mmCIF file of C-alpha atoms and ligand atoms in Angstrom:
data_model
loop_
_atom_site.group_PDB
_atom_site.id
_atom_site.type_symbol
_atom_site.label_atom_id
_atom_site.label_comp_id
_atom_site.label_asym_id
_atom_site.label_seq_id
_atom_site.Cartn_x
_atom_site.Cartn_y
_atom_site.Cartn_z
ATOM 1 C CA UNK D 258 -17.268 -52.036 -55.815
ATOM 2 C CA UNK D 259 -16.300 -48.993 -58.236
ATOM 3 C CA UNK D 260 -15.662 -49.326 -61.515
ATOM 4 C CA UNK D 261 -11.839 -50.395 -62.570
ATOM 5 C CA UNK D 262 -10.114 -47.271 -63.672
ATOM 6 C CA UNK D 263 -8.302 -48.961 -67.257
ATOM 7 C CA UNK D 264 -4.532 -48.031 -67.664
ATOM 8 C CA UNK D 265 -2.185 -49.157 -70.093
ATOM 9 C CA UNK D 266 1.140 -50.946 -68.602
ATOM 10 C CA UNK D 267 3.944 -50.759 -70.166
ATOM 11 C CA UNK D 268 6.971 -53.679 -68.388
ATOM 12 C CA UNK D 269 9.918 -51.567 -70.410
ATOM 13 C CA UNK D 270 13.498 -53.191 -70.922
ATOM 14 C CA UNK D 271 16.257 -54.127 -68.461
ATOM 15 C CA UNK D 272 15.049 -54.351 -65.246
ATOM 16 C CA UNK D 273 11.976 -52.818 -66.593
ATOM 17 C CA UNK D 274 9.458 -56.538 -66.205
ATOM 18 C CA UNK D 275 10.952 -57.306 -62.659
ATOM 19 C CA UNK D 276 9.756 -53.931 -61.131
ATOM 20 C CA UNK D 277 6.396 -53.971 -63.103
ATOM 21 C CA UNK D 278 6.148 -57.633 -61.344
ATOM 22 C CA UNK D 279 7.068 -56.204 -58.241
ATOM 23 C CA UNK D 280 4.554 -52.906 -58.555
ATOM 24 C CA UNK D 281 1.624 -55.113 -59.950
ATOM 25 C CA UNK D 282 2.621 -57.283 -56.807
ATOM 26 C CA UNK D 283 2.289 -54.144 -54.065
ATOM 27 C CA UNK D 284 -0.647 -52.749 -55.793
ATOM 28 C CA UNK D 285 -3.147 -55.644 -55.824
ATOM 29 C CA UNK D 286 -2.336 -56.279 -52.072
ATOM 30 C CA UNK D 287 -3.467 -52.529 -51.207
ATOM 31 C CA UNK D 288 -6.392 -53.114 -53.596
ATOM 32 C CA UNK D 289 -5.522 -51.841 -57.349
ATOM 33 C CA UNK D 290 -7.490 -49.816 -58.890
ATOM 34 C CA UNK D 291 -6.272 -50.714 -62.140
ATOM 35 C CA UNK D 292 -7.674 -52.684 -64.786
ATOM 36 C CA UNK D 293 -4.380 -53.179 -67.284
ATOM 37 C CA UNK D 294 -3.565 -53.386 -70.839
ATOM 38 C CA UNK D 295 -0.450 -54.813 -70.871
ATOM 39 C CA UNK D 296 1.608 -53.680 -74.288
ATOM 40 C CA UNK D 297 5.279 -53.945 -75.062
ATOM 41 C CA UNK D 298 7.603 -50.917 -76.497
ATOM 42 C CA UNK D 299 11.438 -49.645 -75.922
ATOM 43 C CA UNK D 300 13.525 -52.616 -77.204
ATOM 44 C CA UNK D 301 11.011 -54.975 -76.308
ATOM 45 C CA UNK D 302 8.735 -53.400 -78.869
ATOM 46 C CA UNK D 303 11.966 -54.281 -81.398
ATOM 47 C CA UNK D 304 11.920 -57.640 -80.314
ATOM 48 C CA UNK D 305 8.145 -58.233 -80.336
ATOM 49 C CA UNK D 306 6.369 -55.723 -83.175
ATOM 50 C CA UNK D 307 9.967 -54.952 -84.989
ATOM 51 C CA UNK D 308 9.102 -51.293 -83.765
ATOM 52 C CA UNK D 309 10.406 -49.386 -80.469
ATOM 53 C CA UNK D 310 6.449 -48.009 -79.969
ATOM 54 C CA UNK D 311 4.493 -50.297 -81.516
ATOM 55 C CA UNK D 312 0.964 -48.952 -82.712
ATOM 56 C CA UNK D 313 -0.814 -51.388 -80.315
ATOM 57 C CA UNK D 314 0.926 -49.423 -77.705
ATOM 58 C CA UNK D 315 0.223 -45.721 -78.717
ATOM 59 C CA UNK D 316 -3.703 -46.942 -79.026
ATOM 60 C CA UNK D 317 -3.815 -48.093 -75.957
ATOM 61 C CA UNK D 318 -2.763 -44.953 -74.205
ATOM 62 C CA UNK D 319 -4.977 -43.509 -76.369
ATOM 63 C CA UNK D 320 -8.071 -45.485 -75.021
ATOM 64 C CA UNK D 321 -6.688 -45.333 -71.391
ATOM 65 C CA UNK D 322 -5.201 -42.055 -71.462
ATOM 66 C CA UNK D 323 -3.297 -43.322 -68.613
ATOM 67 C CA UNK D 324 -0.026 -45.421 -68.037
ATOM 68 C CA UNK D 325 2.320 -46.964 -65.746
ATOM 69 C CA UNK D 326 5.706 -47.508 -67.683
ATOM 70 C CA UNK D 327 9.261 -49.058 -66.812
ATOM 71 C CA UNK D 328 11.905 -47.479 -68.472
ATOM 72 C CA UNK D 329 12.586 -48.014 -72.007
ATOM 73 C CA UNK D 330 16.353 -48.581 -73.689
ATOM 74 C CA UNK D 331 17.454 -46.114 -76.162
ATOM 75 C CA UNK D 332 20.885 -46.853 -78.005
ATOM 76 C CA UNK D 333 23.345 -44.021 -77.886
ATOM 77 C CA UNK D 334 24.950 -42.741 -80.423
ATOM 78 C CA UNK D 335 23.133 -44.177 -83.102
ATOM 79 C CA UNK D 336 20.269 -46.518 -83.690
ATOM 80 C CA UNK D 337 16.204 -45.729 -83.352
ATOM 81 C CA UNK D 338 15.120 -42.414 -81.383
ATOM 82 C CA UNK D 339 13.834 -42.107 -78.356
ATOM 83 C CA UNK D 340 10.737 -43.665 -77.457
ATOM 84 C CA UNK D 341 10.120 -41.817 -74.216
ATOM 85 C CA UNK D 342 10.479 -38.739 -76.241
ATOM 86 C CA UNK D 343 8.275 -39.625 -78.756
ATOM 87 C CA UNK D 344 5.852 -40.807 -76.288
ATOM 88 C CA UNK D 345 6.070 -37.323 -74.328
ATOM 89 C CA UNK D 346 5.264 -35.666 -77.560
ATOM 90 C CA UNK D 347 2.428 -38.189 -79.124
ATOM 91 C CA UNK D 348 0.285 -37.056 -76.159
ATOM 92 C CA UNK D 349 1.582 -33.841 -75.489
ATOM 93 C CA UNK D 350 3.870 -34.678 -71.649
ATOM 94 C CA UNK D 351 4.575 -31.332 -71.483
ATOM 95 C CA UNK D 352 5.096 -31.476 -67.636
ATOM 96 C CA UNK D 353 7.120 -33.619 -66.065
ATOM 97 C CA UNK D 354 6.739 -33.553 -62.231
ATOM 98 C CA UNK D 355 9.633 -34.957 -59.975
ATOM 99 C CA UNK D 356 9.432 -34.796 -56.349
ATOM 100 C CA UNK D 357 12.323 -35.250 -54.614
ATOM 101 C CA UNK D 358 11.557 -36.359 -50.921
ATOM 102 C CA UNK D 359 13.619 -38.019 -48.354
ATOM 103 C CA UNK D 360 12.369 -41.331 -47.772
ATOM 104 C CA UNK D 361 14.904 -42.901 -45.987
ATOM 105 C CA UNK D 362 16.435 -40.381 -42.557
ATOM 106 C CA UNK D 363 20.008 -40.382 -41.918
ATOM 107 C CA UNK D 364 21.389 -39.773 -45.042
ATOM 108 C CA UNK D 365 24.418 -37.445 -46.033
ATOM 109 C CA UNK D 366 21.125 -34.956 -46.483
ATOM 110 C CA UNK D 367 18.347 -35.299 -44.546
ATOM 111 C CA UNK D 368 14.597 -33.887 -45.027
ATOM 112 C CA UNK D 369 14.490 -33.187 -48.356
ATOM 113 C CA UNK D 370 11.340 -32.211 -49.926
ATOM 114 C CA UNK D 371 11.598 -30.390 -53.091
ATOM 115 C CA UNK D 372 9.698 -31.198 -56.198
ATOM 116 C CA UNK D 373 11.773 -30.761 -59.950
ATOM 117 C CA UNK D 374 8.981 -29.564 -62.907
ATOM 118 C CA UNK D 375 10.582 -30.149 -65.930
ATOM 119 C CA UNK D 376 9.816 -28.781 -69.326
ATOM 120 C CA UNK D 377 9.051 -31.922 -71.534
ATOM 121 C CA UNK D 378 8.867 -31.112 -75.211
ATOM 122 C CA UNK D 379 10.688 -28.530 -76.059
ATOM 123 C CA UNK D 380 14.740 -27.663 -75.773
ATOM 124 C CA UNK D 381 17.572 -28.905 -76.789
ATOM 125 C CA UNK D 382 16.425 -32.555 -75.562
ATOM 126 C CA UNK D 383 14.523 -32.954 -78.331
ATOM 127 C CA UNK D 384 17.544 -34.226 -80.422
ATOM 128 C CA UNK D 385 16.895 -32.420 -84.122
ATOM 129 C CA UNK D 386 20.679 -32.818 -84.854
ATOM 130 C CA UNK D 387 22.715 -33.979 -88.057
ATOM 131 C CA UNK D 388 25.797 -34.247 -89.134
ATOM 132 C CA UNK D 389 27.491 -32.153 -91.775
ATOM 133 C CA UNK D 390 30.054 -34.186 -94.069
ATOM 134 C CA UNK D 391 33.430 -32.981 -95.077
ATOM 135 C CA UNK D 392 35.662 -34.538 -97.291
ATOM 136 C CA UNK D 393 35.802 -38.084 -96.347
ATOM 137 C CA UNK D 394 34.629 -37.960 -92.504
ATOM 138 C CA UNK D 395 30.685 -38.123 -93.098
ATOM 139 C CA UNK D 396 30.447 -37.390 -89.239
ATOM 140 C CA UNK D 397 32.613 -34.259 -89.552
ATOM 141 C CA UNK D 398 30.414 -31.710 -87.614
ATOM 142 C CA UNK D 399 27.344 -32.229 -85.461
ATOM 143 C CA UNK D 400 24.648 -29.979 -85.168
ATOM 144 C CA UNK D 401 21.737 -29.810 -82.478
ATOM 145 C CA UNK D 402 18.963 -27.306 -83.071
ATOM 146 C CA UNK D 403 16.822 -26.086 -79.414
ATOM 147 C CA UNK D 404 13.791 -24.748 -79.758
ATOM 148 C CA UNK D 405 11.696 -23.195 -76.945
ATOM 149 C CA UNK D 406 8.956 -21.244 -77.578
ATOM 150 C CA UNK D 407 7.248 -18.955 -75.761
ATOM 151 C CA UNK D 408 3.824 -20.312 -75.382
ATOM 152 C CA UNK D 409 5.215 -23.950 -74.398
ATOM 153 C CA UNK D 410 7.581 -22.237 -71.753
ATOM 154 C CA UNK D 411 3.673 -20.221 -70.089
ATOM 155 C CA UNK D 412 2.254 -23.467 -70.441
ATOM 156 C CA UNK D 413 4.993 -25.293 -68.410
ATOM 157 C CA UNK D 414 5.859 -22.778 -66.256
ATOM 158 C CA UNK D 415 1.759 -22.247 -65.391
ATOM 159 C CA UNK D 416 1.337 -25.842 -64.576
ATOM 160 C CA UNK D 417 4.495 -25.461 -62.616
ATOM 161 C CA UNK D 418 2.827 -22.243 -60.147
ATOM 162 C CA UNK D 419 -0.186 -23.517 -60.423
ATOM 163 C CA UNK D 420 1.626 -27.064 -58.633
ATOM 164 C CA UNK D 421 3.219 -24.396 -56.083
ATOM 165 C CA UNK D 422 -0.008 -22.674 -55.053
ATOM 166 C CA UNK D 423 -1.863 -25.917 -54.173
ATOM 167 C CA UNK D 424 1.225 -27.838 -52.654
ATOM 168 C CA UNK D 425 1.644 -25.063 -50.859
ATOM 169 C CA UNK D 426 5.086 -24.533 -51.924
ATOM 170 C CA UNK D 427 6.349 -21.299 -50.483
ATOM 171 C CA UNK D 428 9.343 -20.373 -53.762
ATOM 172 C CA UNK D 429 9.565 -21.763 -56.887
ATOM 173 C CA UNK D 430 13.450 -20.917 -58.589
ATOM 174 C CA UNK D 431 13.682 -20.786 -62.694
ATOM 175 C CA UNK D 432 17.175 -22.396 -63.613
ATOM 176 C CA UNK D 433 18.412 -21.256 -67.176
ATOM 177 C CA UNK D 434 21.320 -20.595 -68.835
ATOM 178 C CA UNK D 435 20.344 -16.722 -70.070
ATOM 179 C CA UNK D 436 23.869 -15.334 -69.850
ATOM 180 C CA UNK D 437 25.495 -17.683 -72.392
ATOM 181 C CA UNK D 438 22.047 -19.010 -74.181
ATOM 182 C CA UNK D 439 20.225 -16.000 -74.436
ATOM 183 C CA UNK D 440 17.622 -17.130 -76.473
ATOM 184 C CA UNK D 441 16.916 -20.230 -75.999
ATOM 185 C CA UNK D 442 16.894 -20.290 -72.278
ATOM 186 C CA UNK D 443 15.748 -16.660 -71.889
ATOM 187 C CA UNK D 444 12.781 -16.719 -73.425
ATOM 188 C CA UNK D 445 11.608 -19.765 -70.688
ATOM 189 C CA UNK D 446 12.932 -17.055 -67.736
ATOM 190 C CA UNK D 447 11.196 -14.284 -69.413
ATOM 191 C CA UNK D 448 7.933 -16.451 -69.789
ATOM 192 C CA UNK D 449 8.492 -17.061 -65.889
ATOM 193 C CA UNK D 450 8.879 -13.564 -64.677
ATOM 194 C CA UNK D 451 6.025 -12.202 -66.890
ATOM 195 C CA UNK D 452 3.703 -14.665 -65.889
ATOM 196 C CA UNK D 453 4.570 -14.655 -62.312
ATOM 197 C CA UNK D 454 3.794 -10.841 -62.059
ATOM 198 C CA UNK D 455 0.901 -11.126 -63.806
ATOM 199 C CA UNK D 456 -0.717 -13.847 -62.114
ATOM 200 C CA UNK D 457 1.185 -14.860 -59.089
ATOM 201 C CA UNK D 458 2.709 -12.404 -57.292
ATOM 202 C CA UNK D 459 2.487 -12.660 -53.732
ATOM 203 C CA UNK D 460 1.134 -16.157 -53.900
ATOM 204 C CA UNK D 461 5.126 -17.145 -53.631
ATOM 205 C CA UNK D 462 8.386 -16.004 -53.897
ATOM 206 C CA UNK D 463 9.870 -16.393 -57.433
ATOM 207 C CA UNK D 464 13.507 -16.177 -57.971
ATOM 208 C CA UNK D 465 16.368 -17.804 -60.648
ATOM 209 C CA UNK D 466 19.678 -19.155 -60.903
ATOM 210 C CA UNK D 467 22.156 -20.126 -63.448
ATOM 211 C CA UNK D 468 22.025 -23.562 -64.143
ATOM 212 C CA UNK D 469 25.487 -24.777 -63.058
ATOM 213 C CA UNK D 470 25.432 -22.356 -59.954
ATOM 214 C CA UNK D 471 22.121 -24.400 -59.782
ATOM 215 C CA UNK D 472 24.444 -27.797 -59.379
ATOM 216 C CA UNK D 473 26.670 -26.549 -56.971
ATOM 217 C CA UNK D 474 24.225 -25.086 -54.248
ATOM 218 C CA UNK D 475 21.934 -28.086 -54.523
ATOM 219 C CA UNK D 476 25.040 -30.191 -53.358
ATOM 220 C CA UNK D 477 25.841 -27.944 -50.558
ATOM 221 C CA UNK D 478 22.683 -26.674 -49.555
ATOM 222 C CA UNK D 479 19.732 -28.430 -51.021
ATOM 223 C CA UNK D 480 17.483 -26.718 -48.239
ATOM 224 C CA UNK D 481 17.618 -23.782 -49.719
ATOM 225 C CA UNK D 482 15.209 -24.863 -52.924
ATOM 226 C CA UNK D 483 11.901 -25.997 -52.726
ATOM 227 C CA UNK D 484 10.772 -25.933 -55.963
ATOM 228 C CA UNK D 485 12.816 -25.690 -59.374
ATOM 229 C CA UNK D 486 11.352 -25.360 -62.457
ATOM 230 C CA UNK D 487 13.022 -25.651 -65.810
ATOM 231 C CA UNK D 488 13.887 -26.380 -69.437
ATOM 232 C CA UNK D 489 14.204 -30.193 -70.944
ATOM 233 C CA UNK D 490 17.794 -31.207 -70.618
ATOM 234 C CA UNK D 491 18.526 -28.978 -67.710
ATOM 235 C CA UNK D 492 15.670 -31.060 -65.429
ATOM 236 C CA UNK D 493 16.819 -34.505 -67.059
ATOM 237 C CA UNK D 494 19.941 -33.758 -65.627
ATOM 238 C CA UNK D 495 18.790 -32.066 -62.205
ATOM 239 C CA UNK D 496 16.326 -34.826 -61.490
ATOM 240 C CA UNK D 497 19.447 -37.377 -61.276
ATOM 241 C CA UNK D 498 21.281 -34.889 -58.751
ATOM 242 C CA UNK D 499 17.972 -34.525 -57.054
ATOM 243 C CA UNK D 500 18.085 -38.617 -56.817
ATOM 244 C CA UNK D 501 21.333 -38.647 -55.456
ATOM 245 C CA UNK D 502 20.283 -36.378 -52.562
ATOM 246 C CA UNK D 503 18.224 -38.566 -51.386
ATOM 247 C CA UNK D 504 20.222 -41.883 -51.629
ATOM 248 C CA UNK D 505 19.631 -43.066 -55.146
ATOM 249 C CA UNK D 506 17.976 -43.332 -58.541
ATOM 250 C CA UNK D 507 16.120 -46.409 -56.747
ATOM 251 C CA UNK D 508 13.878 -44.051 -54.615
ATOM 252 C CA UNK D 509 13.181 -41.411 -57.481
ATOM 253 C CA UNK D 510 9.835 -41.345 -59.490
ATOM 254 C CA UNK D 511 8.193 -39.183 -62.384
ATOM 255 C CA UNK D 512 4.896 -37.965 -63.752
ATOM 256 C CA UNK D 513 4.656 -37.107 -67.505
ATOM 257 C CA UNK D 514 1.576 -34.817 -67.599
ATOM 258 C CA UNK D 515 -0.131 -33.678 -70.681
ATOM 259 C CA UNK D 516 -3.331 -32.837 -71.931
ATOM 260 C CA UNK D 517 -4.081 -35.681 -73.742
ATOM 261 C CA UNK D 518 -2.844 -38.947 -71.421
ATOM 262 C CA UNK D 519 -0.631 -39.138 -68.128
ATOM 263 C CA UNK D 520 2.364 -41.518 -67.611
ATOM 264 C CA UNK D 521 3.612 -42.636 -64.824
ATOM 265 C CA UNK D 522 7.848 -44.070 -64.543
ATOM 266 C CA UNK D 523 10.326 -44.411 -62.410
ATOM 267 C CA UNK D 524 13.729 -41.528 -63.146
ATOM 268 C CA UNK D 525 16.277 -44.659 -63.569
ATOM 269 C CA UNK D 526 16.564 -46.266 -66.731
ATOM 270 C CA UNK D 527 16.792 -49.455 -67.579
ATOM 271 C CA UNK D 528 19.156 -50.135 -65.580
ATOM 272 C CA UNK D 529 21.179 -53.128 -67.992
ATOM 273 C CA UNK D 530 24.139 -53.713 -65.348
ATOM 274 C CA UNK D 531 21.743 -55.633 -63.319
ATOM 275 C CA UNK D 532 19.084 -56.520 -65.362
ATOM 276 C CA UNK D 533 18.036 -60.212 -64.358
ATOM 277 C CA UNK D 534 19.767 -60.262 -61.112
ATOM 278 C CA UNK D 535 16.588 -60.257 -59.393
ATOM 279 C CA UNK D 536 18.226 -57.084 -56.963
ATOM 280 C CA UNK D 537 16.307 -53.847 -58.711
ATOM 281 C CA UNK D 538 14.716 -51.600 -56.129
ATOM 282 C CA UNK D 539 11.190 -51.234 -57.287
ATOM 283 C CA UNK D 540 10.743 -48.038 -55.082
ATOM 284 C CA UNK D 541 11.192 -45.379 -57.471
ATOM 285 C CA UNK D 542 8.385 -46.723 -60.097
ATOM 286 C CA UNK D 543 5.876 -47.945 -56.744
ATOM 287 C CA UNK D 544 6.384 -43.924 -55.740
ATOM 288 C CA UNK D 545 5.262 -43.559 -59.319
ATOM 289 C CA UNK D 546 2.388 -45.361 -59.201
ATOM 290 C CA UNK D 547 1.371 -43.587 -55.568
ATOM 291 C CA UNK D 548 1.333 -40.559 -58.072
ATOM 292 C CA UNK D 549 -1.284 -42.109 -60.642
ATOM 293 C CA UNK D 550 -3.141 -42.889 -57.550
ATOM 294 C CA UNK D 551 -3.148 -39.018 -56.304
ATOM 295 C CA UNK D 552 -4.339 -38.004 -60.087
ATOM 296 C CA UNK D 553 -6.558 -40.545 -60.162
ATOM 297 C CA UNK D 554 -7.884 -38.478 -56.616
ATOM 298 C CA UNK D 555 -7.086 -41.697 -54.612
ATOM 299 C CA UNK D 556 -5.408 -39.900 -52.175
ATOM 300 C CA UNK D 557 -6.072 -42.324 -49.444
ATOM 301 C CA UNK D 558 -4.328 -45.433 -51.403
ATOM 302 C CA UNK D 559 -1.673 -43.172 -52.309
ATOM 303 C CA UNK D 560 -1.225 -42.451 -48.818
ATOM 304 C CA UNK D 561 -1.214 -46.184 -47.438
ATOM 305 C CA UNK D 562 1.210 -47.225 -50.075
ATOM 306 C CA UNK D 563 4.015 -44.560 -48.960
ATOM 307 C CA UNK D 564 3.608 -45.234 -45.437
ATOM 308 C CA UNK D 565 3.906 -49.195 -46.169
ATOM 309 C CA UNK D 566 7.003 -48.026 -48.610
ATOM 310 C CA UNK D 567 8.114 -46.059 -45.313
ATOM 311 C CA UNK D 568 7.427 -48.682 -42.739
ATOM 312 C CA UNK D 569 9.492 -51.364 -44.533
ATOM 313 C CA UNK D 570 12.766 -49.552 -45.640
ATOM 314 C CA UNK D 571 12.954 -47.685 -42.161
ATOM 315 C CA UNK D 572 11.272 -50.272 -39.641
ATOM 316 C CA UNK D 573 11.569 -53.500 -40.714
ATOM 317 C CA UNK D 574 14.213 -52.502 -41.977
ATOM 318 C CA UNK D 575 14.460 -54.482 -45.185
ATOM 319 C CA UNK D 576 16.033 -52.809 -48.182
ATOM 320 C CA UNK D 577 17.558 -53.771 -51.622
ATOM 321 C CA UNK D 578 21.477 -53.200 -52.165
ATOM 322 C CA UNK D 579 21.456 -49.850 -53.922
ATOM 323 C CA UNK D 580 20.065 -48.835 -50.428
ATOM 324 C CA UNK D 581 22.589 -50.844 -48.541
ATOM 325 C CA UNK D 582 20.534 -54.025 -47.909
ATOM 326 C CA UNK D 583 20.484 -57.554 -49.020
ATOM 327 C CA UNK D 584 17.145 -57.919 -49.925
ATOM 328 C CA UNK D 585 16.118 -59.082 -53.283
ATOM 329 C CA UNK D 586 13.379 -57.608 -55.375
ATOM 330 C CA UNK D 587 11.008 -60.497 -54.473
ATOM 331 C CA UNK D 588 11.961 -60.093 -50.705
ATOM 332 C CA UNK D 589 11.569 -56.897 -50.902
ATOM 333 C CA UNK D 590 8.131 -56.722 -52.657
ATOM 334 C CA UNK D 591 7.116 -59.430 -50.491
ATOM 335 C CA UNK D 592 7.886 -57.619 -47.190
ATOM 336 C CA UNK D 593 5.730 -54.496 -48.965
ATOM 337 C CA UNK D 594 2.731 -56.895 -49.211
ATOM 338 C CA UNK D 595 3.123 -57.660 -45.509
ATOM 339 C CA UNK D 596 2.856 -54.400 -44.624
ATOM 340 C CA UNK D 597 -0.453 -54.142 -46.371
ATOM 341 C CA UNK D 598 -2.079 -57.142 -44.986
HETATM 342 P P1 LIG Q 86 20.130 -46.057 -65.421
HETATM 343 O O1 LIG Q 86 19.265 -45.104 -64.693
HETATM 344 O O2 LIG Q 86 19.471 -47.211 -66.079
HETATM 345 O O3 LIG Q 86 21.234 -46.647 -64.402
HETATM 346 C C1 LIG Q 86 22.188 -45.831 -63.737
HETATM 347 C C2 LIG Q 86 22.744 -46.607 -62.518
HETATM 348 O O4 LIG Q 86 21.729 -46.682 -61.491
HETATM 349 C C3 LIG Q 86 23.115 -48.049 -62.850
HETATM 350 O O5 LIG Q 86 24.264 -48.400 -62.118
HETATM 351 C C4 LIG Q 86 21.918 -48.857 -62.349
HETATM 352 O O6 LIG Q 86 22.214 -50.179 -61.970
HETATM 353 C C5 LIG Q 86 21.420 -48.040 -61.163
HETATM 354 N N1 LIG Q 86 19.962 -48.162 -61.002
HETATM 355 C C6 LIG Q 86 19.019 -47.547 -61.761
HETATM 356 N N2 LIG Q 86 17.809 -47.903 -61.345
HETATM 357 C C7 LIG Q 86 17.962 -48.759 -60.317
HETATM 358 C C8 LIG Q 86 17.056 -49.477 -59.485
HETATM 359 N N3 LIG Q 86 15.736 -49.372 -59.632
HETATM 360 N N4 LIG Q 86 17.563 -50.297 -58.531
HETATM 361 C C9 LIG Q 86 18.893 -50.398 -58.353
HETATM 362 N N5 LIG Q 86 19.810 -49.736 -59.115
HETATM 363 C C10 LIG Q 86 19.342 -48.932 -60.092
HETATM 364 O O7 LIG Q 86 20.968 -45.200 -66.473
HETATM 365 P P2 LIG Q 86 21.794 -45.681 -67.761
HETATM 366 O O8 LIG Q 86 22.552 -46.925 -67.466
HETATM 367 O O9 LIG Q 86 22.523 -44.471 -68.180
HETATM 368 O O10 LIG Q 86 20.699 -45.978 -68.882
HETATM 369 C C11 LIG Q 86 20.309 -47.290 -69.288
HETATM 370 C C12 LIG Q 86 19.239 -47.190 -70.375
HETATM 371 O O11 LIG Q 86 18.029 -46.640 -69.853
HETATM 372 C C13 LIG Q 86 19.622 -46.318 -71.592
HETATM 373 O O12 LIG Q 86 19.229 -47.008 -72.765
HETATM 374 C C14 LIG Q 86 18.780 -45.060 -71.402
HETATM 375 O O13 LIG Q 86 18.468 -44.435 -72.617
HETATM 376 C C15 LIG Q 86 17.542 -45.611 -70.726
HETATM 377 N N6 LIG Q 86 16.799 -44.622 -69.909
HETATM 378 C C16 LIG Q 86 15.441 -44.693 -69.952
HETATM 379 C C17 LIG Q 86 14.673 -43.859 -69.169
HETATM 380 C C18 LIG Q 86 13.177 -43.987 -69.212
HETATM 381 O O14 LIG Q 86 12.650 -44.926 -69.787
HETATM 382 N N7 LIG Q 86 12.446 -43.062 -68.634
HETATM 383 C C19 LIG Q 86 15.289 -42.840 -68.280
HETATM 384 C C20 LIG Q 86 16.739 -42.893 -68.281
HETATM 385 C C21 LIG Q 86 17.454 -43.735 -69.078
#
């Protein structure tokens, strides 16, 4: 019997604990790896520790150095930051990987199989904004400050080829916004291009669109792409077009690599509309976890756990509504576990 591989779990907010059930579920019936450290952060580190990432939390991941999360809330407007972002940059995410593969045939677009890298640190995403006061409106003018920088676009955009070359990928596409944001999003496509023809020419094509001409071709012609790479706020928003491609936010899941810890999420959020109906579709974070499996190089679980993903959505045919079914989470998860048996 190997040795447990020890990962930090993190259950999240919203329907965050019922797909962690339902993942934990899945994954000891095809034989988890995984020895967890359960910890608590997002609003349920509020609740809990009276902080949204607790210290208990950022020790663990860095003892573990690895992690399966469900999402975590973040308030809008105001209230505490971020604690995905502040995760991403206490261990350095700076790639975050997001396939986008068609797992259910049929659909208003069939065979998908393109893979999102975002940039994970850096951009406009990383909310250093104030207000300026005037008079008596002390929310008069808001300010956002991006910042890209040239050696965390090469270090993105490398870990994006070098993803390309082994996958096999045959052209990788930069989206920016270099005609209006010269800077800020030209320096990224300039990191691309010089790095490409230093390193990878010929390896695959390389080419770039705008951004928002980006949008619109993915919706009529998604076929065309087969892998995008590009800044923070740009991929956040891409990765939820990329979801809807394929039928929903409930089949879509991330990696947050870095060089000091990987974590492992669904796209979706929390998710607080039906949070506690028992009706999530743990899909998206189970895909997730089928990635910590492939870094862990357990290819072979990773492998069994998509087709049993595969078998029960399109042979048994038992889904969860977002997908047009009836199942519940626990009917759901418990079909999965047949599958493995
Ligand atoms: P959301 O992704 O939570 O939900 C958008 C829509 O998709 C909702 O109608 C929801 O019911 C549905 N949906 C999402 N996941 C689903 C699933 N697994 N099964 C079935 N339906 C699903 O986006 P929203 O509502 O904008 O954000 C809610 C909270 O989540 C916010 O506080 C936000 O900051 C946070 N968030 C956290 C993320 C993370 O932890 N990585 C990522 C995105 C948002």
């Amino acid at each position: 019997m190997p040795q447990p591989i020890l990962a930090t779990l993190i259950p999240g907010d919203g329907i965050g604990p019922e797909i962690v059930d339902a993942a934990i579920t899945v994954l000891d019936a095809l034989g988890s790896p995984f020895a967890w450290d359960r910890q608590v952060a997002g609003l349920a580190g509020v609740t809990a520790a009276g902080d949204p990432l607790p210290t208990e939390a950022l020790e663990s991941i860095r003892r573990t150095r690895l992690a399966l999360k469900g999402p975590l809330e973040t308030p809008s407007g105001g209230g505490y930051r971020s604690s995905n972002v502040r995760l991403r940059e206490e261990f350095k995410l700076y790639a975050n990987l997001r396939p986008v593969r068609t797992m259910i045939p049929g659909g208003r677009f069939d065979d998908i199989d393109l893979v999102i890298v975002r940039e994970n640190l850096e951009g406009l995403y990383i909310g250093h904004e104030h207000y300026i006061p005037i008079d008596d409106d002390p929310h008069a003018v808001a300010m956002a400050t991006g910042v890209n920088t040239r050696k965390g676009s090469a270090r993105l955009l490398e870990y994006a080829f070098e993803h390309a070359v082994a996958t096999g990928r045959k052209k990788v596409t930069i989206v920016h916004k270099a005609n209006i944001m010269k800077a800020l999003t030209g320096i990224f496509l300039e990191a691309g291009q010089e790095l490409y023809e230093r390193k990878y020419k010929g390896r695959f094509e390389l080419d770039s669109v705008i951004i928002d001409a980006c949008a619109m071709k993915l919706v009529i012609n998604p076929w065309q792409f087969d892998m995008l790479v590009t800044t923070n706020l740009f991929g956040d928003i891409l990765s939820d077009l990329g979801a809807g491609l394929i039928g929903g936010l409930g089949l879509a899941p991330g990696a947050n690599i870095g060089a000091d810890a990987a974590i492992f999420e669904a796209v979706h959020g929390s998710a607080p509309d039906i949070a506690g109906k028992g009706i999530a579709n743990p899909t998206a974070l189970l895909l997730a976890a089928a990635m910590m499996l492939e870094h862990c190089r357990l290819g072979e679980q990773a492998g069994r756990l998509r087709r049993a993903i595969a078998d029960t959505l399109n042979v048994d045919k038992v889904r969860t509504g977002d997908l047009g079914g009836s199942a519940s989470t626990v009917a759901y998860t418990q079909a999965l576990v047949r599958r493995l048996a």
